[in-house]
Amino acid sequence: MIRIVSQIVSLVLLMVILTEGNPQQVIDASGQCHCPCECSAQHRPLFQVSARGSAATGRNASTSTSSRRLKIGAFNIKTFGRSKMSKPGVPQRIKQIIERYDVILVQEILDRSGESVRQLHRMLSRTYEFVISDRLGRGRYKEQYAFFYRTDRVSLLNFHQSTDREDAFEREPFSVLVAPKQINNVKLALIGFHAKPTDAVKEIGRLADVIGEVRRQFGADVEPIVLGDLNADCDYADRRRRLRAGDALTTNTSYVWLIGDDVDTTTRDSTSCAYDRCVLWLLVVVVVAVVVVVVVMCGGLRRERSG
Ligand SMILES: *[C@@H]1O[C@H](CO)[C@@H](O)[C@H](O)[C@H]1NC(C)=O
Ligand SMILES: *[C@@H]1O[C@H](CO)[C@@H](O)[C@H](O)[C@H]1NC(C)=O
């Protein structure tokens, strides 16, 4: 009974916050993001999961929420490499965006030398560290994922590069296991993934298997969250296409898509597609809610315009 009540409470919280998640407020709170230069983002970093803990540890339940709220984002920085890092103003913009988050997945890292990522890392506040994936892709064109994280906010416990024996993925998911420092007994398995647009339905269809793999790798007590540019909308993998393919993440109510199908996660004026997503296993909400109080917030950021 208690469990059921907790579930209901967590879902209500989820809904309340989702409704309240006025994108304008989110961005205004963290300062204007007008950019005098060409904006560097292909897609804007757009979601924030905030886990607010209290009673679990028996510690002071009224601890300020900001210290117990973890901001997680995913950012596809189109063709991130030396050329982008040498454009005036662009690295500073990227730095500003990354530093809004406690943990952020960066996608489309192309620079084979690794210098662009190191350069970016040197610009960030000293509390940030990063972990980077293999160079991934079937052909000559390869991308890397990187997770930047604040060491005063989370501990990096592990990471995992999916191997994909059946070659289902162009860019195999890359996962990290982090433990928020201000919330006891919570381990988040963040599964970063950038889908190949033309295979997006097929690739998204395999993500439930990846969640299983990651739980075998990291332990059954972790809370998996899939995040990244899943290309999960418009001509690639909109809801209709995913349903027709019987996609597990879409049809199984154990998964919660924090970013709705009607959200525009792209920066270009001519496109309005919810390519970038954050998918929780409902257990993330339920299990964590039983222990602490979890509020999951989806706050889309306002379009980051150039000019
Ligand atoms: C709990 O935190 C509040 C706000 O910081 C503080 O006023 C209060 O004294 C704390 N209570 C305990 C028992 O530590
Ligand atoms: C839905 O997903 C959960 C979690 O992976 C799984 O335990 C359950 O069996 C799935 N339900 C169906 C109907 O496939």
Tab-separated table of C-alpha atoms in Angstrom, residues 14-279:
chain	number	residue	atom	x	y	z
A	14	LEU	CA	6.497	14.230	-12.080
A	15	MET	CA	3.410	15.616	-13.739
A	16	VAL	CA	3.377	18.771	-11.700
A	17	ILE	CA	6.938	19.540	-12.515
A	18	LEU	CA	6.506	18.678	-16.139
A	19	THR	CA	3.615	21.066	-16.333
A	20	GLU	CA	5.461	23.747	-14.479
A	21	GLY	CA	8.546	23.315	-16.578
A	22	ASN	CA	8.171	26.540	-18.435
A	23	PRO	CA	11.177	26.631	-20.715
A	24	GLN	CA	11.418	30.414	-20.580
A	25	GLN	CA	11.762	30.390	-16.842
A	26	VAL	CA	14.482	27.834	-16.919
A	27	ILE	CA	16.633	29.811	-19.244
A	28	ASP	CA	15.854	33.155	-17.700
A	29	ALA	CA	16.886	31.865	-14.326
A	30	SER	CA	20.304	31.019	-15.621
A	31	GLY	CA	20.810	34.157	-17.635
A	32	GLN	CA	20.164	35.117	-21.188
A	33	CYS	CA	21.753	33.002	-23.798
A	34	HIS	CA	21.979	35.339	-26.710
A	35	CYS	CA	25.053	34.728	-28.593
A	36	PRO	CA	26.862	37.371	-30.605
A	37	CYS	CA	28.471	34.706	-32.683
A	38	GLU	CA	27.209	31.833	-34.679
A	39	CYS	CA	25.648	29.598	-32.104
A	40	SER	CA	27.538	26.437	-31.792
A	41	ALA	CA	24.757	24.090	-31.044
A	42	GLN	CA	23.086	21.891	-33.547
A	43	HIS	CA	20.708	20.859	-30.864
A	44	ARG	CA	20.276	22.673	-27.640
A	45	PRO	CA	21.057	20.964	-24.371
A	46	LEU	CA	17.667	20.595	-23.058
A	47	PHE	CA	16.674	18.593	-20.141
A	48	GLN	CA	17.282	18.637	-16.493
A	49	VAL	CA	16.612	15.770	-14.205
A	50	SER	CA	16.520	16.906	-10.688
A	51	ALA	CA	16.555	14.457	-7.871
A	52	ARG	CA	15.685	16.013	-4.591
A	53	GLY	CA	16.472	13.881	-1.611
A	54	SER	CA	15.543	14.225	1.981
A	55	ALA	CA	14.297	11.701	4.462
A	56	ALA	CA	16.410	8.766	3.352
A	57	THR	CA	19.402	9.436	5.504
A	58	GLY	CA	17.534	10.771	8.487
A	59	ARG	CA	19.449	13.986	8.015
A	60	ASN	CA	17.936	17.398	7.967
A	61	ALA	CA	15.111	17.120	5.498
A	62	SER	CA	14.998	20.832	4.869
A	63	THR	CA	18.451	20.984	3.359
A	64	SER	CA	18.414	23.503	0.573
A	65	THR	CA	17.090	21.896	-2.558
A	66	SER	CA	19.677	23.389	-4.809
A	67	SER	CA	22.459	21.371	-3.227
A	68	ARG	CA	20.405	18.236	-3.637
A	69	ARG	CA	19.298	18.809	-7.150
A	70	LEU	CA	21.317	17.266	-9.882
A	71	LYS	CA	21.188	18.840	-13.310
A	72	ILE	CA	21.788	16.439	-16.138
A	73	GLY	CA	21.929	17.461	-19.773
A	74	ALA	CA	22.749	16.164	-23.207
A	75	PHE	CA	24.212	18.340	-25.922
A	76	ASN	CA	24.816	17.481	-29.533
A	77	ILE	CA	27.425	20.034	-30.548
A	78	LYS	CA	27.369	19.681	-34.280
A	79	THR	CA	30.727	18.609	-35.731
A	80	PHE	CA	32.655	19.423	-32.597
A	81	GLY	CA	36.323	19.750	-33.408
A	82	ARG	CA	39.189	22.132	-33.926
A	83	SER	CA	37.409	24.269	-36.462
A	84	LYS	CA	34.503	24.869	-34.096
A	85	MET	CA	36.847	25.539	-31.198
A	86	SER	CA	38.707	28.144	-33.232
A	87	LYS	CA	35.638	30.235	-34.074
A	88	PRO	CA	35.584	33.463	-32.076
A	89	GLY	CA	33.216	33.285	-29.127
A	90	VAL	CA	32.112	29.717	-29.715
A	91	PRO	CA	34.228	27.952	-27.075
A	92	GLN	CA	33.045	30.469	-24.472
A	93	ARG	CA	29.442	29.754	-25.429
A	94	ILE	CA	29.968	26.012	-25.134
A	95	LYS	CA	31.660	26.485	-21.778
A	96	GLN	CA	28.710	28.530	-20.487
A	97	ILE	CA	26.286	25.839	-21.551
A	98	ILE	CA	28.261	22.951	-20.101
A	99	GLU	CA	28.705	24.711	-16.792
A	100	ARG	CA	24.950	24.860	-16.299
A	101	TYR	CA	24.967	21.123	-15.666
A	102	ASP	CA	26.337	18.798	-13.051
A	103	VAL	CA	26.636	16.037	-15.624
A	104	ILE	CA	26.346	16.576	-19.357
A	105	LEU	CA	26.713	14.261	-22.309
A	106	VAL	CA	28.473	15.882	-25.269
A	107	GLN	CA	27.935	14.282	-28.672
A	108	GLU	CA	29.435	14.549	-32.165
A	109	ILE	CA	33.043	14.905	-31.113
A	110	LEU	CA	34.935	14.444	-34.358
A	111	ASP	CA	38.477	15.572	-33.612
A	112	ARG	CA	40.657	12.490	-33.831
A	113	SER	CA	43.526	14.131	-31.958
A	114	GLY	CA	41.416	14.727	-28.850
A	115	GLU	CA	42.832	18.247	-28.585
A	116	SER	CA	39.459	20.047	-28.884
A	117	VAL	CA	38.015	18.192	-25.924
A	118	ARG	CA	41.118	18.821	-23.831
A	119	GLN	CA	41.021	22.489	-24.810
A	120	LEU	CA	37.389	22.710	-23.768
A	121	HIS	CA	38.136	20.908	-20.525
A	122	ARG	CA	40.916	23.376	-19.700
A	123	MET	CA	38.455	26.247	-20.112
A	124	LEU	CA	35.938	24.791	-17.691
A	125	SER	CA	35.877	25.461	-14.003
A	126	ARG	CA	38.308	23.161	-12.221
A	127	THR	CA	35.586	21.073	-10.683
A	128	TYR	CA	34.826	19.447	-14.045
A	129	GLU	CA	36.300	16.188	-15.180
A	130	PHE	CA	35.343	14.181	-18.211
A	131	VAL	CA	35.298	10.666	-19.492
A	132	ILE	CA	35.323	9.972	-23.216
A	133	SER	CA	34.235	7.011	-25.319
A	134	ASP	CA	36.010	5.155	-28.080
A	135	ARG	CA	35.826	6.634	-31.563
A	136	LEU	CA	32.663	5.059	-32.910
A	137	GLY	CA	31.258	4.485	-36.370
A	138	ARG	CA	31.372	1.813	-39.038
A	139	GLY	CA	33.209	3.796	-41.660
A	140	ARG	CA	35.825	6.511	-41.753
A	141	TYR	CA	33.451	9.012	-40.176
A	142	LYS	CA	33.599	8.518	-36.433
A	143	GLU	CA	32.226	10.272	-33.392
A	144	GLN	CA	32.961	10.173	-29.696
A	145	TYR	CA	30.797	10.727	-26.668
A	146	ALA	CA	32.055	12.515	-23.587
A	147	PHE	CA	30.467	12.997	-20.204
A	148	PHE	CA	31.598	16.113	-18.356
A	149	TYR	CA	30.778	16.023	-14.661
A	150	ARG	CA	31.334	18.134	-11.584
A	151	THR	CA	33.467	16.268	-9.104
A	152	ASP	CA	31.961	18.131	-6.167
A	153	ARG	CA	28.495	16.963	-7.196
A	154	VAL	CA	28.930	13.375	-8.332
A	155	SER	CA	31.400	10.547	-8.034
A	156	LEU	CA	32.176	8.657	-11.186
A	157	LEU	CA	31.959	5.002	-10.179
A	158	ASN	CA	32.327	3.290	-13.511
A	159	PHE	CA	31.865	3.586	-17.259
A	160	HIS	CA	31.031	1.149	-19.992
A	161	GLN	CA	31.370	1.077	-23.754
A	162	SER	CA	28.757	-1.210	-25.314
A	163	THR	CA	30.370	-3.625	-27.721
A	164	ASP	CA	27.437	-4.506	-29.968
A	165	ARG	CA	28.397	-7.901	-31.380
A	166	GLU	CA	25.456	-7.901	-33.765
A	167	ASP	CA	26.441	-4.499	-35.114
A	168	ALA	CA	23.055	-3.002	-34.362
A	169	PHE	CA	24.448	0.476	-33.754
A	170	GLU	CA	26.403	2.942	-35.824
A	171	ARG	CA	27.664	4.521	-32.585
A	172	GLU	CA	27.381	2.096	-29.701
A	173	PRO	CA	25.987	3.627	-26.516
A	174	PHE	CA	28.472	4.824	-23.920
A	175	SER	CA	27.437	4.750	-20.283
A	176	VAL	CA	28.661	6.147	-17.010
A	177	LEU	CA	27.698	5.226	-13.483
A	178	VAL	CA	27.571	8.221	-11.176
A	179	ALA	CA	26.591	8.650	-7.558
A	180	PRO	CA	25.275	12.061	-6.561
A	181	LYS	CA	27.295	13.222	-3.562
A	182	GLN	CA	24.387	14.934	-1.860
A	183	ILE	CA	21.978	12.037	-2.170
A	184	ASN	CA	22.801	8.790	-0.452
A	185	ASN	CA	22.307	5.383	-1.970
A	186	VAL	CA	21.435	6.531	-5.459
A	187	LYS	CA	23.436	5.372	-8.445
A	188	LEU	CA	22.504	6.699	-11.841
A	189	ALA	CA	23.485	4.796	-14.949
A	190	LEU	CA	23.500	7.407	-17.697
A	191	ILE	CA	23.358	5.755	-21.084
A	192	GLY	CA	24.517	8.196	-23.743
A	193	PHE	CA	23.440	7.578	-27.288
A	194	HIS	CA	23.409	9.392	-30.637
A	195	ALA	CA	21.255	7.485	-33.103
A	196	LYS	CA	22.018	7.241	-36.792
A	197	PRO	CA	19.125	9.187	-38.316
A	198	THR	CA	18.155	6.677	-40.992
A	199	ASP	CA	18.393	3.733	-38.567
A	200	ALA	CA	16.896	5.524	-35.603
A	201	VAL	CA	13.812	3.316	-35.252
A	202	LYS	CA	15.900	0.154	-35.374
A	203	GLU	CA	18.548	1.473	-33.035
A	204	ILE	CA	16.086	2.846	-30.497
A	205	GLY	CA	14.483	-0.595	-30.614
A	206	ARG	CA	17.671	-2.033	-29.142
A	207	LEU	CA	18.010	0.364	-26.246
A	208	ALA	CA	15.964	-1.804	-23.882
A	209	ASP	CA	18.627	-4.497	-24.390
A	210	VAL	CA	21.328	-1.946	-23.648
A	211	ILE	CA	19.583	-1.041	-20.404
A	212	GLY	CA	19.720	-4.731	-19.461
A	213	GLU	CA	23.377	-4.929	-20.436
A	214	VAL	CA	24.233	-1.839	-18.409
A	215	ARG	CA	22.455	-3.224	-15.362
A	216	ARG	CA	24.389	-6.461	-15.665
A	217	GLN	CA	27.570	-4.425	-15.943
A	218	PHE	CA	26.933	-1.903	-13.173
A	219	GLY	CA	24.622	-3.871	-10.898
A	220	ALA	CA	20.891	-4.326	-10.619
A	221	ASP	CA	20.585	-1.535	-8.071
A	222	VAL	CA	21.354	1.267	-10.528
A	223	GLU	CA	18.800	3.608	-12.042
A	224	PRO	CA	19.175	3.695	-15.831
A	225	ILE	CA	18.537	6.878	-17.803
A	226	VAL	CA	18.925	6.928	-21.578
A	227	LEU	CA	19.838	10.341	-22.917
A	228	GLY	CA	21.011	11.925	-26.100
A	229	ASP	CA	20.148	12.759	-29.662
A	230	LEU	CA	17.983	9.758	-30.466
A	231	ASN	CA	16.686	11.392	-33.654
A	232	ALA	CA	13.362	10.279	-32.230
A	233	ASP	CA	11.027	12.468	-34.242
A	234	CYS	CA	9.978	13.827	-37.629
A	235	ASP	CA	11.085	11.738	-40.613
A	236	TYR	CA	13.407	9.491	-38.639
A	237	ALA	CA	11.698	7.968	-35.627
A	238	ASP	CA	8.563	9.824	-34.691
A	239	ARG	CA	6.122	8.177	-32.325
A	240	ARG	CA	4.051	6.692	-35.125
A	241	ARG	CA	7.065	4.957	-36.654
A	242	ARG	CA	8.242	3.697	-33.274
A	243	LEU	CA	4.799	2.321	-32.438
A	244	ARG	CA	4.560	0.595	-35.799
A	245	ALA	CA	7.885	-1.089	-35.088
A	246	GLY	CA	6.621	-2.191	-31.667
A	247	ASP	CA	9.471	-0.317	-29.992
A	248	ALA	CA	9.878	-1.413	-26.367
A	249	LEU	CA	10.806	1.999	-25.008
A	250	THR	CA	7.729	3.502	-26.650
A	251	THR	CA	5.146	0.791	-25.939
A	252	ASN	CA	6.214	-0.383	-22.490
A	253	THR	CA	4.804	1.854	-19.795
A	254	SER	CA	7.836	1.083	-17.634
A	255	TYR	CA	9.616	3.818	-19.571
A	256	VAL	CA	8.981	7.499	-19.185
A	257	TRP	CA	9.966	9.902	-21.934
A	258	LEU	CA	10.678	13.184	-20.231
A	259	ILE	CA	10.729	15.215	-23.397
A	260	GLY	CA	7.438	15.191	-25.218
A	261	ASP	CA	6.973	14.611	-28.925
A	262	ASP	CA	5.936	18.218	-29.457
A	263	VAL	CA	9.091	19.772	-28.035
A	264	ASP	CA	11.509	21.374	-30.487
A	265	THR	CA	14.996	20.432	-29.427
A	266	THR	CA	16.765	21.824	-32.464
A	267	THR	CA	18.279	25.256	-32.934
A	268	ARG	CA	17.393	25.739	-36.561
A	269	ASP	CA	14.282	27.797	-37.207
A	270	SER	CA	13.227	25.598	-40.097
A	271	THR	CA	13.029	22.406	-38.049
A	272	SER	CA	10.761	21.605	-35.161
A	273	CYS	CA	11.577	18.107	-33.993
A	274	ALA	CA	12.020	16.400	-30.627
A	275	TYR	CA	15.215	14.635	-31.620
A	276	ASP	CA	16.866	14.795	-28.217
A	277	ARG	CA	15.334	12.752	-25.454
A	278	CYS	CA	15.712	11.568	-21.946
A	279	VAL	CA	14.077	8.256	-21.129
